[in-house]
Coordinates of C-alpha atoms in Angstrom, one line a residue:
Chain A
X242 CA -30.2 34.1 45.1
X243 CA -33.3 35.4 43.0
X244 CA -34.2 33.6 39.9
X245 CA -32.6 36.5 37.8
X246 CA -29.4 36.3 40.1
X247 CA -29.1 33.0 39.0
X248 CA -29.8 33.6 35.1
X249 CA -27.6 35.8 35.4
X250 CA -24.9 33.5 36.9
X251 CA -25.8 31.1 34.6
X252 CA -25.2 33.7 30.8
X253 CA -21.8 34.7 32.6
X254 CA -20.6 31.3 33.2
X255 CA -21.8 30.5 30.1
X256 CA -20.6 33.2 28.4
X257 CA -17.1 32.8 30.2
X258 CA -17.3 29.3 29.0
X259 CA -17.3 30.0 25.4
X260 CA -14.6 33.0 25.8
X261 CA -12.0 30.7 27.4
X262 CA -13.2 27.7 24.4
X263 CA -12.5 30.2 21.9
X264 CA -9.1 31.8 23.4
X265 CA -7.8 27.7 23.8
X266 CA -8.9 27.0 20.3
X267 CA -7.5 30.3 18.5
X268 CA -4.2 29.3 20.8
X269 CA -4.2 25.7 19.2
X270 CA -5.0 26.4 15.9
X271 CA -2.2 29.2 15.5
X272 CA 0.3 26.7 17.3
X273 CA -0.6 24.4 14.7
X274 CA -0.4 26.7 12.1
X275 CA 2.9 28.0 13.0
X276 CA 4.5 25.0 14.0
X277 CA 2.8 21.6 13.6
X278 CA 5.4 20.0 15.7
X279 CA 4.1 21.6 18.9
X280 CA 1.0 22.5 19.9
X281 CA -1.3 21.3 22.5
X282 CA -1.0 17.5 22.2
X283 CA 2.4 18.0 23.0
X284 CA 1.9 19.1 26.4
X285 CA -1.3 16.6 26.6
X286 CA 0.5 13.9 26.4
X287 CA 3.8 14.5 28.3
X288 CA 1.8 15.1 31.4
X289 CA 0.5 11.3 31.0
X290 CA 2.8 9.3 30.0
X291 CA 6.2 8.7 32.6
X292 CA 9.3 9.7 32.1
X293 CA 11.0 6.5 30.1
X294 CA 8.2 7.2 27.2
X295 CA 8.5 10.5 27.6
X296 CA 12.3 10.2 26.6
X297 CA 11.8 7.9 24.1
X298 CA 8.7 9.2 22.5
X299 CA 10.9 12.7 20.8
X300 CA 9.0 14.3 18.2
X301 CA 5.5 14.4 19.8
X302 CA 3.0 16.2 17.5
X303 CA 2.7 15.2 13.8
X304 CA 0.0 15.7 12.1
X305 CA -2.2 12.9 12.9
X306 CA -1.3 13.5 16.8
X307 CA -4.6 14.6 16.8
X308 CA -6.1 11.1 16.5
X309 CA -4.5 10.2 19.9
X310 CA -7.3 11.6 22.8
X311 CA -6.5 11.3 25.9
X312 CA -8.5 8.8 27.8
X313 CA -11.0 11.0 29.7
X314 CA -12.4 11.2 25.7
X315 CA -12.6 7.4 24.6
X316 CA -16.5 6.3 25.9
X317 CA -15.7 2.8 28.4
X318 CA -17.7 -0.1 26.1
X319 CA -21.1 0.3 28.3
X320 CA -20.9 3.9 27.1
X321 CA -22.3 3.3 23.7
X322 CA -25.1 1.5 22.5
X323 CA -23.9 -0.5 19.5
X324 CA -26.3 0.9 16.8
X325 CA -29.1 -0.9 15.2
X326 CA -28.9 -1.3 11.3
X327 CA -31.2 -2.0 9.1
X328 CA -30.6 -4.6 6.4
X329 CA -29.4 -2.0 4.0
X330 CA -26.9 -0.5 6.2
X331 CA -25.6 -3.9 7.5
X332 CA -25.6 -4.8 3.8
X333 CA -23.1 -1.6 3.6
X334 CA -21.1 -2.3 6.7
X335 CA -19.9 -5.7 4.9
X336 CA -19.3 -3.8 2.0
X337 CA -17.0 -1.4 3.4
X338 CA -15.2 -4.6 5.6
X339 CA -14.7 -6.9 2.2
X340 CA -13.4 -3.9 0.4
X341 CA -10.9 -2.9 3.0
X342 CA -9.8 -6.6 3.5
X343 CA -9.2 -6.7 0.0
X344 CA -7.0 -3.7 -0.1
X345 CA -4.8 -5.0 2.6
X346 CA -4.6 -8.9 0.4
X347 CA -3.6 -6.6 -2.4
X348 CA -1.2 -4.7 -0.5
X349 CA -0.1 -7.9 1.0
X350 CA 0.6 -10.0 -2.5
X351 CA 2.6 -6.6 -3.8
X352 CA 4.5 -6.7 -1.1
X353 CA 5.2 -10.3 -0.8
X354 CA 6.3 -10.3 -4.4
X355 CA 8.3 -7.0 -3.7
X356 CA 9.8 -9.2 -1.2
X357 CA 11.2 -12.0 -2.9
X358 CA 12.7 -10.0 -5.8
X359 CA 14.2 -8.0 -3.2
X360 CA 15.9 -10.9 -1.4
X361 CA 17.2 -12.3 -4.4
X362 CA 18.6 -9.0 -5.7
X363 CA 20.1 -8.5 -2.3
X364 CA 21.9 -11.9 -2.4
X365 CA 23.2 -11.3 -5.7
X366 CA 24.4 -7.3 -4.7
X367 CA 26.5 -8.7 -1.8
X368 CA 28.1 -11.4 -3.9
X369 CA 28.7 -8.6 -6.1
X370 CA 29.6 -6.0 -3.7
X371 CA 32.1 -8.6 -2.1
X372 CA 33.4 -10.0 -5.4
X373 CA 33.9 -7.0 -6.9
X374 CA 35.5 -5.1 -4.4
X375 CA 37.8 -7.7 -3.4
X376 CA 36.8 -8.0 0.1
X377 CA 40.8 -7.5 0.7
X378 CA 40.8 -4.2 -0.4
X379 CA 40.0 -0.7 0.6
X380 CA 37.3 -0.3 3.6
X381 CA 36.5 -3.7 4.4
X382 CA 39.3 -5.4 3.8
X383 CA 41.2 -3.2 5.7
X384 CA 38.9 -4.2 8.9
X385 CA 39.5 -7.9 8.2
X386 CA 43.0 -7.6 8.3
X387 CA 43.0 -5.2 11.2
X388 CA 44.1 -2.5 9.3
X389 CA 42.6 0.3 7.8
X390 CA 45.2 2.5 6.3
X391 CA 45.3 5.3 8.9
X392 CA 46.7 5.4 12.9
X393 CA 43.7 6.9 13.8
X394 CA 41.3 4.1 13.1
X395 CA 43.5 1.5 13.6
X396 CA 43.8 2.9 17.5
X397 CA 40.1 2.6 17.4
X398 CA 40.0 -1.1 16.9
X399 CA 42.5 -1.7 19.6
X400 CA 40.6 0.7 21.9
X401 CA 37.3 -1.1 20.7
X402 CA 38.7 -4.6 21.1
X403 CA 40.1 -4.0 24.6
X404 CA 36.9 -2.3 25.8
X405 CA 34.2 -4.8 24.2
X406 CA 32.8 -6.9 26.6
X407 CA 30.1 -8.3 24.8
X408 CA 30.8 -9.4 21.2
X409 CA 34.2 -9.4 19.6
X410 CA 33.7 -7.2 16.0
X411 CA 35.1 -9.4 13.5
X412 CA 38.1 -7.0 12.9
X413 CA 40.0 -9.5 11.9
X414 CA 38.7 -13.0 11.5
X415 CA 41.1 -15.0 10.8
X416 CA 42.9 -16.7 8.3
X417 CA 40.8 -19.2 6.2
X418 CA 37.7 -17.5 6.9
X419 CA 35.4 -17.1 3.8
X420 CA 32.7 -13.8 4.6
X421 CA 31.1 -14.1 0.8
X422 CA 27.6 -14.8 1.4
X423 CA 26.2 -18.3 0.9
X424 CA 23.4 -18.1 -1.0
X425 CA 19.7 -17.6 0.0
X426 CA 20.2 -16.3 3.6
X427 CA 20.4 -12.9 3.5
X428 CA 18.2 -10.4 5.4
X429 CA 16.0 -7.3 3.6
X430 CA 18.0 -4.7 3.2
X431 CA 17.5 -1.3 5.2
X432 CA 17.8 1.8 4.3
X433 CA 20.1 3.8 6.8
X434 CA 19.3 7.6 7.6
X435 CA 22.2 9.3 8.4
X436 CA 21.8 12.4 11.0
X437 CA 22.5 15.8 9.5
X438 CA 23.1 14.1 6.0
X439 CA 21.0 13.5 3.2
X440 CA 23.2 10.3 2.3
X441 CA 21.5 7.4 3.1
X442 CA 22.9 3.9 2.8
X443 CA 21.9 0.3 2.1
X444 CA 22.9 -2.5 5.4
X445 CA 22.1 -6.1 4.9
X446 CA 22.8 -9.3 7.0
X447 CA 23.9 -12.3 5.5
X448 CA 25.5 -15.8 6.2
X449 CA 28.7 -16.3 5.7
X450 CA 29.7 -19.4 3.9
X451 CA 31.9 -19.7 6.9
X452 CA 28.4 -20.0 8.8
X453 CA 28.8 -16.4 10.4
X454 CA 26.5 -13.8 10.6
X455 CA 27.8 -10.6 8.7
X456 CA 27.1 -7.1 8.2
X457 CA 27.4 -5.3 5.3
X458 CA 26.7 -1.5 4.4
X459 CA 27.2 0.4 1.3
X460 CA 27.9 4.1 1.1
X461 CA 28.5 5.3 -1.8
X462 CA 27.4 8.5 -2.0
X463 CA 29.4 9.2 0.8
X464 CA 32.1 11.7 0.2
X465 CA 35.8 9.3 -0.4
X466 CA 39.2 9.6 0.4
X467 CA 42.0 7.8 -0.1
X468 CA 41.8 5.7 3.8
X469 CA 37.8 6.3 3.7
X470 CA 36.3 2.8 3.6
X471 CA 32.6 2.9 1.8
X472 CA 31.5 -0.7 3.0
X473 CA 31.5 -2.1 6.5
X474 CA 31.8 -5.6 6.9
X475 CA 31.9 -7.2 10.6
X476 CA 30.8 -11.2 10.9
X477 CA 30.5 -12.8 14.0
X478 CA 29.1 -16.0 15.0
X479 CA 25.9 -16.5 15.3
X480 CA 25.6 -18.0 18.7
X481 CA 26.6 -14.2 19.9
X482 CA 23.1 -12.9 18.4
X483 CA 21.1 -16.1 19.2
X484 CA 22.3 -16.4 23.2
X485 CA 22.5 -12.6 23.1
X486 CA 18.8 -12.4 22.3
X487 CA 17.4 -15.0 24.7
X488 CA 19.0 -12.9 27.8
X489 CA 18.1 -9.1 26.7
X490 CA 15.8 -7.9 23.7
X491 CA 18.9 -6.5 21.7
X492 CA 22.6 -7.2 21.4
X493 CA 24.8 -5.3 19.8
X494 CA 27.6 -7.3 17.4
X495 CA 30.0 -5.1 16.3
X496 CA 30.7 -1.2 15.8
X497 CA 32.9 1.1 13.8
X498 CA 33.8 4.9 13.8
X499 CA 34.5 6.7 10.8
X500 CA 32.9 9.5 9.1
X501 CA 30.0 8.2 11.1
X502 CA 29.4 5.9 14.4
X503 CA 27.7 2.7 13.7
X504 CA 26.5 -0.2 15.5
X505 CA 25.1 -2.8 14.5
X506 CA 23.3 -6.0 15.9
X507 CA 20.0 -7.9 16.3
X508 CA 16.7 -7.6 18.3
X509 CA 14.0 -9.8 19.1
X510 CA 11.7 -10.7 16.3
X511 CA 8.7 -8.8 18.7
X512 CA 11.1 -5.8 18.7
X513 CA 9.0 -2.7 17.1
X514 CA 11.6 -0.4 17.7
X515 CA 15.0 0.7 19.0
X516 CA 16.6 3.5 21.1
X517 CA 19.6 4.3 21.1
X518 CA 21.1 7.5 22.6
X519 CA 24.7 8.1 23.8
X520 CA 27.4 10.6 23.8
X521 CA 26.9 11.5 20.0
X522 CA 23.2 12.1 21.0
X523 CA 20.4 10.3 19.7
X524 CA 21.5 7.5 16.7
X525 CA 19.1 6.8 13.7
X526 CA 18.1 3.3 14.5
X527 CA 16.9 1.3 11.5
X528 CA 15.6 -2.4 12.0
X529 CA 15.4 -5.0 8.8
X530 CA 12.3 -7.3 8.7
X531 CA 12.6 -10.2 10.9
X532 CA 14.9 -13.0 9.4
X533 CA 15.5 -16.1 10.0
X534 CA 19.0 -17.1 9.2
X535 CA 20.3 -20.6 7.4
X536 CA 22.5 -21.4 10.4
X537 CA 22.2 -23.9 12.9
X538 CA 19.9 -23.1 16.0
X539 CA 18.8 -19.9 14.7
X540 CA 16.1 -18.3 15.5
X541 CA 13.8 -15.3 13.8
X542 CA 15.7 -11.9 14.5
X543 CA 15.7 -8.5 13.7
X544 CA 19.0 -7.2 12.1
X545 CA 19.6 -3.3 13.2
X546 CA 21.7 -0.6 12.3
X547 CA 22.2 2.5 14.6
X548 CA 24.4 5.6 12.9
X549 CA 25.5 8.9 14.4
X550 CA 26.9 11.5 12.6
X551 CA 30.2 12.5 14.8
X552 CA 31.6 15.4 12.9
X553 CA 34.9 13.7 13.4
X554 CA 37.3 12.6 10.8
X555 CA 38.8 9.7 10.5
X556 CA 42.6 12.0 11.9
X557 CA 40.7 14.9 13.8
X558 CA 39.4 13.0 16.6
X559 CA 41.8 12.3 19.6
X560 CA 42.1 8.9 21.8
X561 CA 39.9 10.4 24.3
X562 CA 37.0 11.7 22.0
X563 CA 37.4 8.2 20.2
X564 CA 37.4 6.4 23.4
X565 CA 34.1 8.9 24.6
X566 CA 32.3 7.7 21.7
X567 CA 32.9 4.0 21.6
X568 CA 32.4 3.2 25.0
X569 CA 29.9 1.0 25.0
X570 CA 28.5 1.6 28.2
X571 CA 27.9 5.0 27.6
X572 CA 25.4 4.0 25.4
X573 CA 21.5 3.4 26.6
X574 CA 19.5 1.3 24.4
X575 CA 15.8 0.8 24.8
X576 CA 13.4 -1.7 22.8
X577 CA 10.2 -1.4 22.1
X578 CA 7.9 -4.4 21.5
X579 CA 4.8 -5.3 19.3
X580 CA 2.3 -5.3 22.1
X581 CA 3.5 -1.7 23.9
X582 CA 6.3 -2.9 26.6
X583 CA 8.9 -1.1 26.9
X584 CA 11.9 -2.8 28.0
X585 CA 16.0 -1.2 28.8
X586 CA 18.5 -3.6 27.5
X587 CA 20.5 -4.3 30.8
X588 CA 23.9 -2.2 31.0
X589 CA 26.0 -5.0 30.9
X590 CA 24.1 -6.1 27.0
X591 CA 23.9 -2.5 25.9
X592 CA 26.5 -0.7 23.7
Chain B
X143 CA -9.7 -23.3 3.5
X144 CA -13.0 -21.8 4.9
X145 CA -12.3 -23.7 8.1
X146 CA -8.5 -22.7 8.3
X147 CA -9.7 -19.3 7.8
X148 CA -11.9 -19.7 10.9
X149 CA -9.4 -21.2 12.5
X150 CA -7.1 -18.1 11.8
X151 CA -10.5 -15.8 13.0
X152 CA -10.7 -17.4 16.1
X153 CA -7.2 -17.2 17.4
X154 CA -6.5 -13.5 15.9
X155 CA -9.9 -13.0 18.1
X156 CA -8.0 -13.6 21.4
X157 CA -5.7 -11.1 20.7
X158 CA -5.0 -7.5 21.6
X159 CA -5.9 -4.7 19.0
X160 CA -2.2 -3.5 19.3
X161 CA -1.4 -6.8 18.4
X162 CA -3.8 -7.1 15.3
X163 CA -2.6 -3.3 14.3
X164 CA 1.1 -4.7 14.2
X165 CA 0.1 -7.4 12.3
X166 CA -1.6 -5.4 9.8
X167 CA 0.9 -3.0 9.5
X168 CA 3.8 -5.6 9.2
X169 CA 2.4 -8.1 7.2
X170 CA -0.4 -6.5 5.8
X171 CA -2.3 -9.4 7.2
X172 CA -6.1 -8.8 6.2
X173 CA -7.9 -10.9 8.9
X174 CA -6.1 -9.0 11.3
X175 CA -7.8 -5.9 10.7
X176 CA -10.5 -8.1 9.5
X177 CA -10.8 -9.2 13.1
X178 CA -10.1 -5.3 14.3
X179 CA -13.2 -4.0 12.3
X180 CA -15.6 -6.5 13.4
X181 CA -14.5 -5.6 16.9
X182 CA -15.0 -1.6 17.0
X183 CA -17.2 -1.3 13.9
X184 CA -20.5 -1.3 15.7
X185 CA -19.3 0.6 19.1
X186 CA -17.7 3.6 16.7
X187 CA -20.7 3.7 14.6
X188 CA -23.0 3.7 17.3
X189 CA -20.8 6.2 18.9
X190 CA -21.0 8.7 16.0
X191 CA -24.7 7.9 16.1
X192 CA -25.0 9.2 19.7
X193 CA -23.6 12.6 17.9
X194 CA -25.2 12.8 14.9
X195 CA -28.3 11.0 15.2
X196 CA -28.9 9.7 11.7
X197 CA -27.8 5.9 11.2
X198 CA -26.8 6.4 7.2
X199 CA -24.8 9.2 8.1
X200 CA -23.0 7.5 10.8
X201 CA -22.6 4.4 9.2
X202 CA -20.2 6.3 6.5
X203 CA -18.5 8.4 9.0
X204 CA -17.6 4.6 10.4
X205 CA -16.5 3.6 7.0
X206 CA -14.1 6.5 6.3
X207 CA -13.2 6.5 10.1
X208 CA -11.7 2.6 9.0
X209 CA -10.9 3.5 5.6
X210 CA -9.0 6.4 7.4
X211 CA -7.4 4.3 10.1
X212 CA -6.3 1.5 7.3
X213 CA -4.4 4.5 5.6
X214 CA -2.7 5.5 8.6
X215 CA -2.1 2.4 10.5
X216 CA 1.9 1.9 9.7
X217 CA 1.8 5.5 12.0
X218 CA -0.3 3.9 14.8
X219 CA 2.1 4.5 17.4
X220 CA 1.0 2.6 21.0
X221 CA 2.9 5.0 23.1
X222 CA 0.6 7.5 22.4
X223 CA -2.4 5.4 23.5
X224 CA -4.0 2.4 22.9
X225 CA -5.5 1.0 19.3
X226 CA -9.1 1.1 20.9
X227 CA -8.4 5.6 21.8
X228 CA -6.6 5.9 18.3
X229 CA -9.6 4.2 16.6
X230 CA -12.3 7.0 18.5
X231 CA -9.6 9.9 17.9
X232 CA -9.7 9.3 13.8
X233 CA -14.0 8.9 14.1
X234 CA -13.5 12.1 16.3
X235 CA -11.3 14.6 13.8
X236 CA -13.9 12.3 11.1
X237 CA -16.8 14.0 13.1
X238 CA -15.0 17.4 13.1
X239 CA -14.2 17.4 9.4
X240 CA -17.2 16.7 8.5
X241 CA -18.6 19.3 10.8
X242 CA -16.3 21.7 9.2
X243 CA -16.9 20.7 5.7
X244 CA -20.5 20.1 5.8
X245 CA -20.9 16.8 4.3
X246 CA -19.4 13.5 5.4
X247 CA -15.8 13.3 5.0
X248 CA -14.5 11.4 1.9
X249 CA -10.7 12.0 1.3
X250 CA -9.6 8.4 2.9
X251 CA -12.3 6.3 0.8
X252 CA -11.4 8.5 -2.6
X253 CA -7.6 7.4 -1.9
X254 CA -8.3 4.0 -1.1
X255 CA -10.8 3.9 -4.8
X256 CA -14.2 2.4 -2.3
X257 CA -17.0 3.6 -3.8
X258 CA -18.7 6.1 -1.6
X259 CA -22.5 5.5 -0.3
X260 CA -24.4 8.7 -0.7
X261 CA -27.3 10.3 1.4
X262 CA -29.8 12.8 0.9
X263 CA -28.3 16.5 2.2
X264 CA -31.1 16.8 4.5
X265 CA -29.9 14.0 6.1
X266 CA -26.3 15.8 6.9
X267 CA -28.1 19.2 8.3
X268 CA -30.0 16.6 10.4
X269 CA -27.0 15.6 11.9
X270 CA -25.3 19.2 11.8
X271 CA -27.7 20.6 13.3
X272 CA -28.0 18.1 16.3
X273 CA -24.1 18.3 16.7
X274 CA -25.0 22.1 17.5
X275 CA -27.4 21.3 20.0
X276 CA -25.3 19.0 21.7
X277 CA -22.7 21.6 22.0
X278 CA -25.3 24.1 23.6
X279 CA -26.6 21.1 26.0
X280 CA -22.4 20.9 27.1
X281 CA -22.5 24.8 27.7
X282 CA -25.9 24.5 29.0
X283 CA -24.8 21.6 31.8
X284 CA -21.7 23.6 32.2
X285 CA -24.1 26.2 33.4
X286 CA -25.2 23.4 35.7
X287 CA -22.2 22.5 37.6
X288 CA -20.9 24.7 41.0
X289 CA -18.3 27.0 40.1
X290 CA -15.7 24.8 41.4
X291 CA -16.1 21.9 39.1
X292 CA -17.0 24.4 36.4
X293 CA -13.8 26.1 37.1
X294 CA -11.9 22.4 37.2
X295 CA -13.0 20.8 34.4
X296 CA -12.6 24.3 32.1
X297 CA -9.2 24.4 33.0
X298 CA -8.9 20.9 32.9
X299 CA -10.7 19.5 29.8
X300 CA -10.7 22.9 27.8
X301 CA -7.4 24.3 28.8
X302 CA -5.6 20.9 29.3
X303 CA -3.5 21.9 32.5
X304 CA -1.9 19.2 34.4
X305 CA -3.4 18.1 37.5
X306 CA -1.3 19.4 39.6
X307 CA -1.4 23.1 38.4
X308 CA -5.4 22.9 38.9
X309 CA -4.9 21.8 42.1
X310 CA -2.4 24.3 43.5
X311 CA -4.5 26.7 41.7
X312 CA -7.6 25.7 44.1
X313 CA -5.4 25.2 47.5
X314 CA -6.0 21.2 47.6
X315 CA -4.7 18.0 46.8
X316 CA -4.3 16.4 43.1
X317 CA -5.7 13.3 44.2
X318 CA -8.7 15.5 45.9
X319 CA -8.7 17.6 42.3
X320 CA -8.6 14.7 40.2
X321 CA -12.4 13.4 41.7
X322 CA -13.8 17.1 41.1
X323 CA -13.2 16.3 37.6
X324 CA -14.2 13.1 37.3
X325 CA -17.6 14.0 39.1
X326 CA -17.9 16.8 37.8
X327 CA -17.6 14.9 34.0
X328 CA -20.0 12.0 35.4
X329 CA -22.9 15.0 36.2
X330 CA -22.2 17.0 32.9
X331 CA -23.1 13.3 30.9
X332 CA -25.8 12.4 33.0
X333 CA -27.2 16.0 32.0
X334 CA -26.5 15.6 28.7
X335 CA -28.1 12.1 28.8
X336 CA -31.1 13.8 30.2
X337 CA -31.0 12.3 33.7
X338 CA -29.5 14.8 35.5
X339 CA -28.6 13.2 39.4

């Protein structure tokens, strides 16, 4: 090929180049604009990662997606030549680190304080909560005496009692049982999301003074009726989370359909986060600090709450549908940890 | 205290970044990302320097790349890559910003109430006008490459096609396809480098 064959070459592939940089970028860009959630990173990273992240990881493409590159763009460490700095620029280096460090020992002390305030407002709202309401009335009470009020739920607990095979819900504990909260061990509260509701409600975990573990969640913004309990309140003993824990990285202690499915149970103190899907669909997961609870033998655990919203009514949904959405092993649950693992509770620990 | 604090250094120094990111993020624990800083600091600012060419200016990209990436850690999410590739993609959309923008990027420092070193302008269309150049140099080595690594790592850097489409595409193997690019990338950085094999 002549030298101007090849310059010529050369100004179309270069001149290709830039066209197809400028269609991929005017592609992004509008994606982005139109729709943040999708967009190139989207299909970027589904074509690296494998199929359990990619079923766990919904949602791909906030914002700050864009600060995840792919690993063809990070430079290996013998890529870059650390940079020499002069004194000034060292000086300015430390500056920026001490400043920095300092935010976070600020953060750190606010939330800390935040913390304890929290705790012992929490303590005192579940006495309260418990107190007030009676504990032997409405919602709860009706699950500690195994019943609620209406057929259809009380068919639920049988159905739920004869199908759990790995903790017994506390749906009715028993006489001389005593599920107000001793004092000082209670977990932070969570905030639960519920699906296709603005609602949200508040679960804690507590111990007994009976030395049981117990759940608690308020909803009070949820719409009442007259067999519509607002609180949920399962206990179980504490050996159920502790053993359950040491063999898989979640357990599940007890669950409860109403207006809305719920599970509840604890995770490994290294558990970032929980998955939960099932016949409902996908359940908001929400995790409470790690906690160590004032019980013998425990150990530092991560209280969760996992809600669906069913679209059933307490008297609309039949045996079957009930039976569907309380199965336990229709349920897949997947925990995340700290360092990255990834980890499927086995089927005969998951809900 | 000076030696417990060492102490805490030294162990925190064994760890993984995703670690020291969690522990930031759930304790807020300061020689965490104490530890994470003194880590990448040096390899992201030299990094930027390789782009921009001016040590000031890179120096505060790598303080609002941190500043940025203390804002944002709580949404560090490790199934989207690692700490280390999170770190380089917030100094990268730093870089672009900037680019954009014209001037070193400033919005994570401003939030965070550091006070922000400044440069001389000159400085910046120093820098601007070298990221330019480096983006002719890619097209330039582009130029340099056969048509069929051109062609592969077009569609598959630019375009971001799975391996396996490319490869159909061309009539051979993803494994054979994957090497293309990967060759073809080592060549386009040793031009770029100026030591073109």
């Amino acid at each position: 090929m002549s030298g101007l064959g090849r310059r010529l070459a050369e100004l179309q592939a270069v001149a290709s180049f830039r066209l197809r940089v400028f269609h991929a970028k005017a592609l992004e860009r509008l994606a982005r604009w139109l729709d943040p959630l999708a967009g190139t990173d989207e299909v970027r990273y589904r074509s690296a990662r494998d199929l359990l992240l990619d079923e766990v990881a919904e949602g791909f493409g906030d914002p700050d997606s864009r600060f995840y590159v792919p690993p063809w763009e990070v430079p290996d460490d013998d890529e870059v030549e650390p940079m020499d700095l002069s004194l000034e620029q060292a000086a300015r280096r430390d500056h920026i680190r001490s400043a920095l460090v300092a935010e976070l020992t600020r953060v750190g002390r606010k939330r800390r304080r935040r913390r304890q305030v929290r705790r012992h407002r929490v303590t005192v709202f579940a006495c309260v909560l418990l107190l007030t309401a009676g504990v032997v009335t409405g919602g709860a009470s009706a699950l500690l005496t195994g019943s609620t009020g209406s057929k259809a739920i009380d068919a639920f607990l049988d159905l739920h009692a004869a199908h759990d095979e790995t903790a017994p819900m506390a749906a009715n504990p028993g006489p001389g049982t005593d599920t107000r909260p001793s004092l000082d061990s209670a977990s932070d509260p969570v905030t639960l999301t519920v699906p296709g509701s603005s609602h949200r409600a508040l679960g804690v975990t507590y111990v007994s003074n009976d030395g049981r573990l117990c759940f608690v969640i308020q909803t009070a913004q949820e719409p009442k009726s007259a067999d519509a309990p607002d609180n949920l309140l399962n206990c179980s003993d504490p050996s159920i989370a502790y053993r359950g824990i040491t063999d898989s990285p979640a357990v599940v202690a007890g669950s409860q359909l109403h207006h809305r499915l719920i599970f509840a149970g604890f995770a490994r103190s290294d558990v970032r986060q929980l998955v939960m899907k099932g016949p409902p669909g996908r359940l908001a997961v929400s995790l409470a600090d790690a906690w160590t609870p004032n019980t013998p033998g425990a150990v530092k655990i991560r209280p969760f709450f996992a809600v669906a919203a069913t679209q059933f009514g307490p008297d609309s949904v039949t045996l079957d549908e009930e039976h569907g959405l309380i199965d336990r092993r229709r349920y897949s649950l997947t925990a995340i940890f700290d360092d990255g693992r990834i980890e499927r509770v086995p089927p005969d620990t998951a809900p | 205290m000076e030696a417990s604090n060492g102490q805490t250094t030294a162990r925190l120094s064994r760890e993984s970044d995703e670690l020291l990111i969690a522990l930031t993020t759930r304790h807020a624990d300061s020689d965490a990302f104490g530890v994470f800083y003194d880590r990448h600091h040096d390899k992201v600012a030299g990094w930027l320097f390789s782009h921009t060419g001016n040590a000031a200016i890179a120096e505060d990209l790598a303080a609002e790349a941190f500043a940025t990436a203390l804002l944002k850690v709580a949404e560090f999410d490790v199934r989207r890559g690692n700490a280390r590739a999170w770190l380089f993609g917030i100094a990268r959309v730093t870089l672009l910003s900037s680019y954009r923008q014209h001037a070193v990027e400033q919005t994570a420092r401003r939030q965070l109430g550091l006070i922000i070193p400044s440069y001389h302008d000159d400085a910046w269309l120093d820098a601007e006008a070298r990221l330019e150049e480096r983006l002719d140099q890619l097209v330039a080595g582009l130029g340099e490459l056969s048509p069929d690594e051109r062609d592969a790592v077009i569609r598959r850097i630019v375009e971001q096609r799975p391996y396996s489409e490319i490869a159909s595409g061309a009539n051979t193997t993803e494994p054979a396809m994957r090497k293309r690019v990967s060759r073809a990338l080592k060549k386009l950085r040793a031009w770029m480098a100026g030591t073109p094999e």
